[in-house]
PDB file of C-alpha atoms in Angstrom:
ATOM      1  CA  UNK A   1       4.257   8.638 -18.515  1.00 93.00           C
ATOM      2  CA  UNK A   2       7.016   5.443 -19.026  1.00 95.00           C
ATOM      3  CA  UNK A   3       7.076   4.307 -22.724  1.00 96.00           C
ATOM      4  CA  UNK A   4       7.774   0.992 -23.544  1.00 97.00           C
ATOM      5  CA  UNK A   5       8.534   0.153 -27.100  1.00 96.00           C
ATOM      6  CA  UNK A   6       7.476  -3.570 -28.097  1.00 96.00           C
ATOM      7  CA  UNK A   7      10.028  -4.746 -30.513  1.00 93.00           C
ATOM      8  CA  UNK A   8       9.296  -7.237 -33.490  1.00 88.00           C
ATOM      9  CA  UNK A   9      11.728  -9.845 -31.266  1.00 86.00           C
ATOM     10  CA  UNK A  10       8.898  -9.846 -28.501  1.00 86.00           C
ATOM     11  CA  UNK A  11      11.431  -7.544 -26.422  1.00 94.00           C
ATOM     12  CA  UNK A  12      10.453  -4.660 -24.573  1.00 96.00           C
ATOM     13  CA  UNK A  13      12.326  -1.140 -24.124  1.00 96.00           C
ATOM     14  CA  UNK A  14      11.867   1.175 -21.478  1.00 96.00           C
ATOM     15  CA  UNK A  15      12.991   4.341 -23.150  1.00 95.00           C
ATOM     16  CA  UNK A  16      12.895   6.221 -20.182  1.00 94.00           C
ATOM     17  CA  UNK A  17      15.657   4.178 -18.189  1.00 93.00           C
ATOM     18  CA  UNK A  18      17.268   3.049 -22.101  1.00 94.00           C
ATOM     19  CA  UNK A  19      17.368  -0.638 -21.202  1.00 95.00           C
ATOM     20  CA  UNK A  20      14.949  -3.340 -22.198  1.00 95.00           C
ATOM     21  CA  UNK A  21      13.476  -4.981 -19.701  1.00 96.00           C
ATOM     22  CA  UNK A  22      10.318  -8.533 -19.003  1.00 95.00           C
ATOM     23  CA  UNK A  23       6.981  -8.734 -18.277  1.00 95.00           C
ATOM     24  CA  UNK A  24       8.236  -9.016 -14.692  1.00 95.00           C
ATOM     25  CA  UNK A  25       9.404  -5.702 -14.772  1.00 96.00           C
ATOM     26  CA  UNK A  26       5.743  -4.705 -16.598  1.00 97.00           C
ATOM     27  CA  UNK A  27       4.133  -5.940 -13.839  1.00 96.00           C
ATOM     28  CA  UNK A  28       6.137  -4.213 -10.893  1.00 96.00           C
ATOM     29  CA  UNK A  29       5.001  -0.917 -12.871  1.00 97.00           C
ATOM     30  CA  UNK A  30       1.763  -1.873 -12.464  1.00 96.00           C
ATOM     31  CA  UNK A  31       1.793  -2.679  -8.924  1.00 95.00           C
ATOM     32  CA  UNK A  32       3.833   0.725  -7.801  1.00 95.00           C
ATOM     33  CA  UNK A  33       1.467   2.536 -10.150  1.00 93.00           C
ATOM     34  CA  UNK A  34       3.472   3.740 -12.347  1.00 96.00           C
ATOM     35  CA  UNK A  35       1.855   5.189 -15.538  1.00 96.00           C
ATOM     36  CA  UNK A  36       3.210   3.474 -18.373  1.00 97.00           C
ATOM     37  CA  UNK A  37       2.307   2.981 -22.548  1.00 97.00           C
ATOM     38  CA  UNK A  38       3.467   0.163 -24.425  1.00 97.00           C
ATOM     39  CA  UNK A  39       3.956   1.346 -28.189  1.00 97.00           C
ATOM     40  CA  UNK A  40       4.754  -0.782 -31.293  1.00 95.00           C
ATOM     41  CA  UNK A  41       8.169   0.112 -32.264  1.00 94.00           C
ATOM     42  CA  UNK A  42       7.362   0.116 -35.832  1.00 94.00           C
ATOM     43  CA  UNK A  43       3.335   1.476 -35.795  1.00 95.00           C
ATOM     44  CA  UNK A  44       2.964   3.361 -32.656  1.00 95.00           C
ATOM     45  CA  UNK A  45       0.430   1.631 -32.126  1.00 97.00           C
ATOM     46  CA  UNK A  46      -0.827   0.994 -28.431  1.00 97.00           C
ATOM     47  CA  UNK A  47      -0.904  -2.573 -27.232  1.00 97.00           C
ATOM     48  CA  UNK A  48      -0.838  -1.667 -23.466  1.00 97.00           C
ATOM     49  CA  UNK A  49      -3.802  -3.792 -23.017  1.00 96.00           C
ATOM     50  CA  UNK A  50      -1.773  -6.775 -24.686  1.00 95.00           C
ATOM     51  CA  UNK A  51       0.790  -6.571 -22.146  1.00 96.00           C
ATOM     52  CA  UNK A  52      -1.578  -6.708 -19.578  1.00 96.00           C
ATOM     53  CA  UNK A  53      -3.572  -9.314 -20.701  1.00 95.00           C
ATOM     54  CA  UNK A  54      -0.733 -11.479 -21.245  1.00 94.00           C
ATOM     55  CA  UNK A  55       0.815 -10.910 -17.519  1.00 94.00           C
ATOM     56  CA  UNK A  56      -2.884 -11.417 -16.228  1.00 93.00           C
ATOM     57  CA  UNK A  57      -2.359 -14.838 -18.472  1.00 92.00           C
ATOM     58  CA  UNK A  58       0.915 -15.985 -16.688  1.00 91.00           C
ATOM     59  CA  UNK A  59      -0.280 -15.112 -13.765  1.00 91.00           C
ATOM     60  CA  UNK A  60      -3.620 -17.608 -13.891  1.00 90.00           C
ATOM     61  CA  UNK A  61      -1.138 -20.084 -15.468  1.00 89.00           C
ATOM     62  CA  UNK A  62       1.083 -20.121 -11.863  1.00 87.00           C
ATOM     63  CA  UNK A  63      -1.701 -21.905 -10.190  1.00 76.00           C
ATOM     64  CA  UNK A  64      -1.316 -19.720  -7.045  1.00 74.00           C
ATOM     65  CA  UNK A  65      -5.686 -19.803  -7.259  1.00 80.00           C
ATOM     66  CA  UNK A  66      -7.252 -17.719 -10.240  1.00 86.00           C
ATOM     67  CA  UNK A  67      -9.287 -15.092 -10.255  1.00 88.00           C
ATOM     68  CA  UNK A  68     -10.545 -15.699 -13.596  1.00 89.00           C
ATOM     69  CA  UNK A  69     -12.297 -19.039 -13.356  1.00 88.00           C
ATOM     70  CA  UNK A  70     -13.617 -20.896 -16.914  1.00 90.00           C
ATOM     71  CA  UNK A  71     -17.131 -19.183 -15.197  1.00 93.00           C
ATOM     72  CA  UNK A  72     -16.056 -15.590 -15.322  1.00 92.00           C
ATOM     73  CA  UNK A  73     -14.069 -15.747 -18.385  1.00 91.00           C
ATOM     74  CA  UNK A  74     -17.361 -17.393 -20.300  1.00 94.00           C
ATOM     75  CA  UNK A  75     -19.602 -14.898 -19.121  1.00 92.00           C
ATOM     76  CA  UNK A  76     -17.290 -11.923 -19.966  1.00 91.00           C
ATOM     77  CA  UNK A  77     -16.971 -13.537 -23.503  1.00 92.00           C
ATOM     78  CA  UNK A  78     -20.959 -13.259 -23.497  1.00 92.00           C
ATOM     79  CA  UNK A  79     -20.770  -9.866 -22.957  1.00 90.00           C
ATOM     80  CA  UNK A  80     -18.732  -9.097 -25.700  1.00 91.00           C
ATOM     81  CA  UNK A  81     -21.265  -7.488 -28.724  1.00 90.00           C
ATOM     82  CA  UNK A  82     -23.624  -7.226 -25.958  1.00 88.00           C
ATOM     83  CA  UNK A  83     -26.091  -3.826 -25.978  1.00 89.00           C
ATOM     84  CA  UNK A  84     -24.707  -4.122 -22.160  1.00 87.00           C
ATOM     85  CA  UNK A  85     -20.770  -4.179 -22.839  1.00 89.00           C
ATOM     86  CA  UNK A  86     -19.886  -0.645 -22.213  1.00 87.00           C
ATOM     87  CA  UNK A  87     -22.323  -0.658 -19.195  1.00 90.00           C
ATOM     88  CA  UNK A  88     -20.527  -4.113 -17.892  1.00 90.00           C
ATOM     89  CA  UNK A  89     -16.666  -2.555 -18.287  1.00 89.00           C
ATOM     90  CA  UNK A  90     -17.845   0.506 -16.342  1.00 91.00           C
ATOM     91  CA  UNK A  91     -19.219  -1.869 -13.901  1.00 91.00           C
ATOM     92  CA  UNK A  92     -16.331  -3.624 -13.334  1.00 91.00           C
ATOM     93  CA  UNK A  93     -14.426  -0.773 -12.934  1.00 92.00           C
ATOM     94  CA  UNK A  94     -16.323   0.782 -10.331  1.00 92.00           C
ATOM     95  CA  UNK A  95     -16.937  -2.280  -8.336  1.00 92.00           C
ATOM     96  CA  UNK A  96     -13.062  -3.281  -8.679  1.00 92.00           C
ATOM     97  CA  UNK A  97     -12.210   0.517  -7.297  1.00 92.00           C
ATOM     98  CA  UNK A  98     -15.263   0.102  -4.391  1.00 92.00           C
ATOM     99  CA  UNK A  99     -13.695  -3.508  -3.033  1.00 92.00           C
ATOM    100  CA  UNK A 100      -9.989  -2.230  -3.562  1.00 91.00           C
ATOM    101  CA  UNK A 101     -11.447   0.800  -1.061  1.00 90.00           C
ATOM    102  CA  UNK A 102     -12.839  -1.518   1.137  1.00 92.00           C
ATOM    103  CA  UNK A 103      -9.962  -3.671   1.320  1.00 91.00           C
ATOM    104  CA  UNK A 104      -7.956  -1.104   2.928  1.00 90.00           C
ATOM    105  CA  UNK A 105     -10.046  -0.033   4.826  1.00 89.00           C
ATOM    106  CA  UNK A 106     -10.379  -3.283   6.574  1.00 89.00           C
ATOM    107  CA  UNK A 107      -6.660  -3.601   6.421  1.00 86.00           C
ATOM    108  CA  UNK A 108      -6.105  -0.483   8.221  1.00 86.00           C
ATOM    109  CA  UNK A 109      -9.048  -1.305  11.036  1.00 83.00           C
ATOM    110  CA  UNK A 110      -7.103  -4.686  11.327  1.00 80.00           C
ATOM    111  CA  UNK A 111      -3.611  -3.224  11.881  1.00 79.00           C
ATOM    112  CA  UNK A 112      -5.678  -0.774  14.130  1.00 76.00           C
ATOM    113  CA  UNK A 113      -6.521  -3.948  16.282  1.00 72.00           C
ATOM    114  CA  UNK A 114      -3.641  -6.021  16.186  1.00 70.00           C
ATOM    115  CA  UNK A 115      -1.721  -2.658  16.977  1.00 66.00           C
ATOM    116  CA  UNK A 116      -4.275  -2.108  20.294  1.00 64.00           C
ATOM    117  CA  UNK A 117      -3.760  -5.920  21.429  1.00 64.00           C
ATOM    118  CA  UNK A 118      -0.023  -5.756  22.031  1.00 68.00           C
ATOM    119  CA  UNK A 119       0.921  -6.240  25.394  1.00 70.00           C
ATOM    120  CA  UNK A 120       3.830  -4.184  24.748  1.00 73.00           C
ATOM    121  CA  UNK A 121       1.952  -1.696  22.965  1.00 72.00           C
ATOM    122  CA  UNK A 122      -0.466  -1.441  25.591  1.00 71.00           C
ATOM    123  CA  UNK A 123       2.371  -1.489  27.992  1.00 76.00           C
ATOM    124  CA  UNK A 124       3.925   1.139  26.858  1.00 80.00           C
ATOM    125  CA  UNK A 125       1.195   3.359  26.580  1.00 79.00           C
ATOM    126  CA  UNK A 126       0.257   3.073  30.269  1.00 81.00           C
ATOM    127  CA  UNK A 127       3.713   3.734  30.792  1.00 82.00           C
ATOM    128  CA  UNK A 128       3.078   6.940  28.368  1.00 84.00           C
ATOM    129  CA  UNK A 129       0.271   7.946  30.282  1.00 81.00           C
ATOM    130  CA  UNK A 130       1.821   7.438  33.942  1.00 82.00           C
ATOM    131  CA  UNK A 131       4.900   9.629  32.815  1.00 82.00           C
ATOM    132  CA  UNK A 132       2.473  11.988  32.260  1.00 81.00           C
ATOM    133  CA  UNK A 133       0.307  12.116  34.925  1.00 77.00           C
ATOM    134  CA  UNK A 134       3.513  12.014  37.293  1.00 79.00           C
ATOM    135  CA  UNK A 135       5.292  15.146  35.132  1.00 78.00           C
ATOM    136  CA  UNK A 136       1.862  17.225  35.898  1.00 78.00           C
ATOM    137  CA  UNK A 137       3.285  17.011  39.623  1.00 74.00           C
ATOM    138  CA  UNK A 138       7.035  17.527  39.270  1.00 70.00           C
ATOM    139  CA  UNK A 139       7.509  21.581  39.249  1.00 70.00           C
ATOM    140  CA  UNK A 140       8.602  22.639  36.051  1.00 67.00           C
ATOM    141  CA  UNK A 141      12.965  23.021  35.648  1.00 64.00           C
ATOM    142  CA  UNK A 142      12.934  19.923  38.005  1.00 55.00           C
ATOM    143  CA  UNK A 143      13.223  22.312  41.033  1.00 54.00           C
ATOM    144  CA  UNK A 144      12.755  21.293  44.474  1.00 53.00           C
ATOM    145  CA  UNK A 145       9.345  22.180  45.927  1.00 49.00           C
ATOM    146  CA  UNK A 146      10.286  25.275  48.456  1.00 51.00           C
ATOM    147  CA  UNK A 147       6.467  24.735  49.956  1.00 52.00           C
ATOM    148  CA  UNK A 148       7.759  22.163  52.788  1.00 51.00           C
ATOM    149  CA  UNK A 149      10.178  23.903  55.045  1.00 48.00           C
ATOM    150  CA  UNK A 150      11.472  20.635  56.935  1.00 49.00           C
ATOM    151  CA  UNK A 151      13.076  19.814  53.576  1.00 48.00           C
ATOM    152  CA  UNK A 152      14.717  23.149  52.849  1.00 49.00           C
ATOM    153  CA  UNK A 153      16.065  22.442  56.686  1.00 49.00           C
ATOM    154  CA  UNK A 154      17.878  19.453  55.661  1.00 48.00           C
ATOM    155  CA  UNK A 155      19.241  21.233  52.590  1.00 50.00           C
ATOM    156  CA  UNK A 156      20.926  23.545  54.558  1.00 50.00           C
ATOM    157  CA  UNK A 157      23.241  21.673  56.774  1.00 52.00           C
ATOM    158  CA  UNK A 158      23.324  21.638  60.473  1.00 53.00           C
ATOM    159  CA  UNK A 159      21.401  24.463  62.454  1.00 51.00           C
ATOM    160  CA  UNK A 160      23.401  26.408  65.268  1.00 52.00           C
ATOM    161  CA  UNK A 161      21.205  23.786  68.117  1.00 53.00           C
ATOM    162  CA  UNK A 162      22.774  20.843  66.746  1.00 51.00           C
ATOM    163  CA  UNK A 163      25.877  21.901  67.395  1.00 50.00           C
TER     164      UNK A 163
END
């Protein structure tokens, strides 16, 4: 597991590659994922969830469409001190997992598709398949078929009568 120290100056060190490095950087971790704890350089204590929360933050803030609307964010506030809490994270963890799952599944049956419609794919799988089916008749080594004797005739010059 990466460690990243958090530094009083708001800087971040990766101790494993000894350089520091941005929340950028953070969140490229998280999407090759990487396993990774962010420590307080002074405490040790863990503020992974920090981190996250404040890429997740700059990341609503880019206006590329939120996930987190005013909506969700209300209702997760609700559910803070709720009987239901640990029951709600668990639930959004599981149904996060189940639509990540689904996702690429329907990514892969997509690629499946597009991959089928081709021309050129489909071209050149008929052109797989004739190679094929014409190899099944060509006698193995490429030899010449010895079951037609006009052809071994004209492979073996002129006969004493045309002379």
């Amino acid at each position: 597991m990466r460690i990243l120290r958090k530094y009083t100056n708001r800087r971040l060190y990766d101790t494993s590659r000894s350089c520091y490095i941005t929340l950028e950087d953070v969140k490229q971790l998280v999407l090759n994922q990487e396993n990774f704890q962010v420590q307080d350089s002074k405490t040790g204590a863990d503020l992974t969830r920090n981190i996250l929360l404040q890429i997740i933050s700059e990341q609503e803030a880019l206006g590329h469409g939120t996930l987190l609307t005013n909506q969700v964010l209300q209702q997760l506030i609700r559910f803070y001190g709720d009987s239901m809490q640990g029951m709600m994270s668990q639930y959004l963890e599981q149904s996060i997992a189940t639509f990540i799952d689904q996702q690429e599944r329907i990514r892969e049956q997509m690629q499946n598709m597009i991959g089928a419609a081709n021309p050129l794919n489909m071209m050149n799988k008929i052109a797989d398949q004739n190679m094929a089916m014409w190899n099944i008749f060509t006698p193995p080594g490429g030899e010449k078929s010895t079951d037609n004797p006009a052809s071994n005739d004209a492979d073996a010059g002129p006969s004493k009568d045309d002379k």
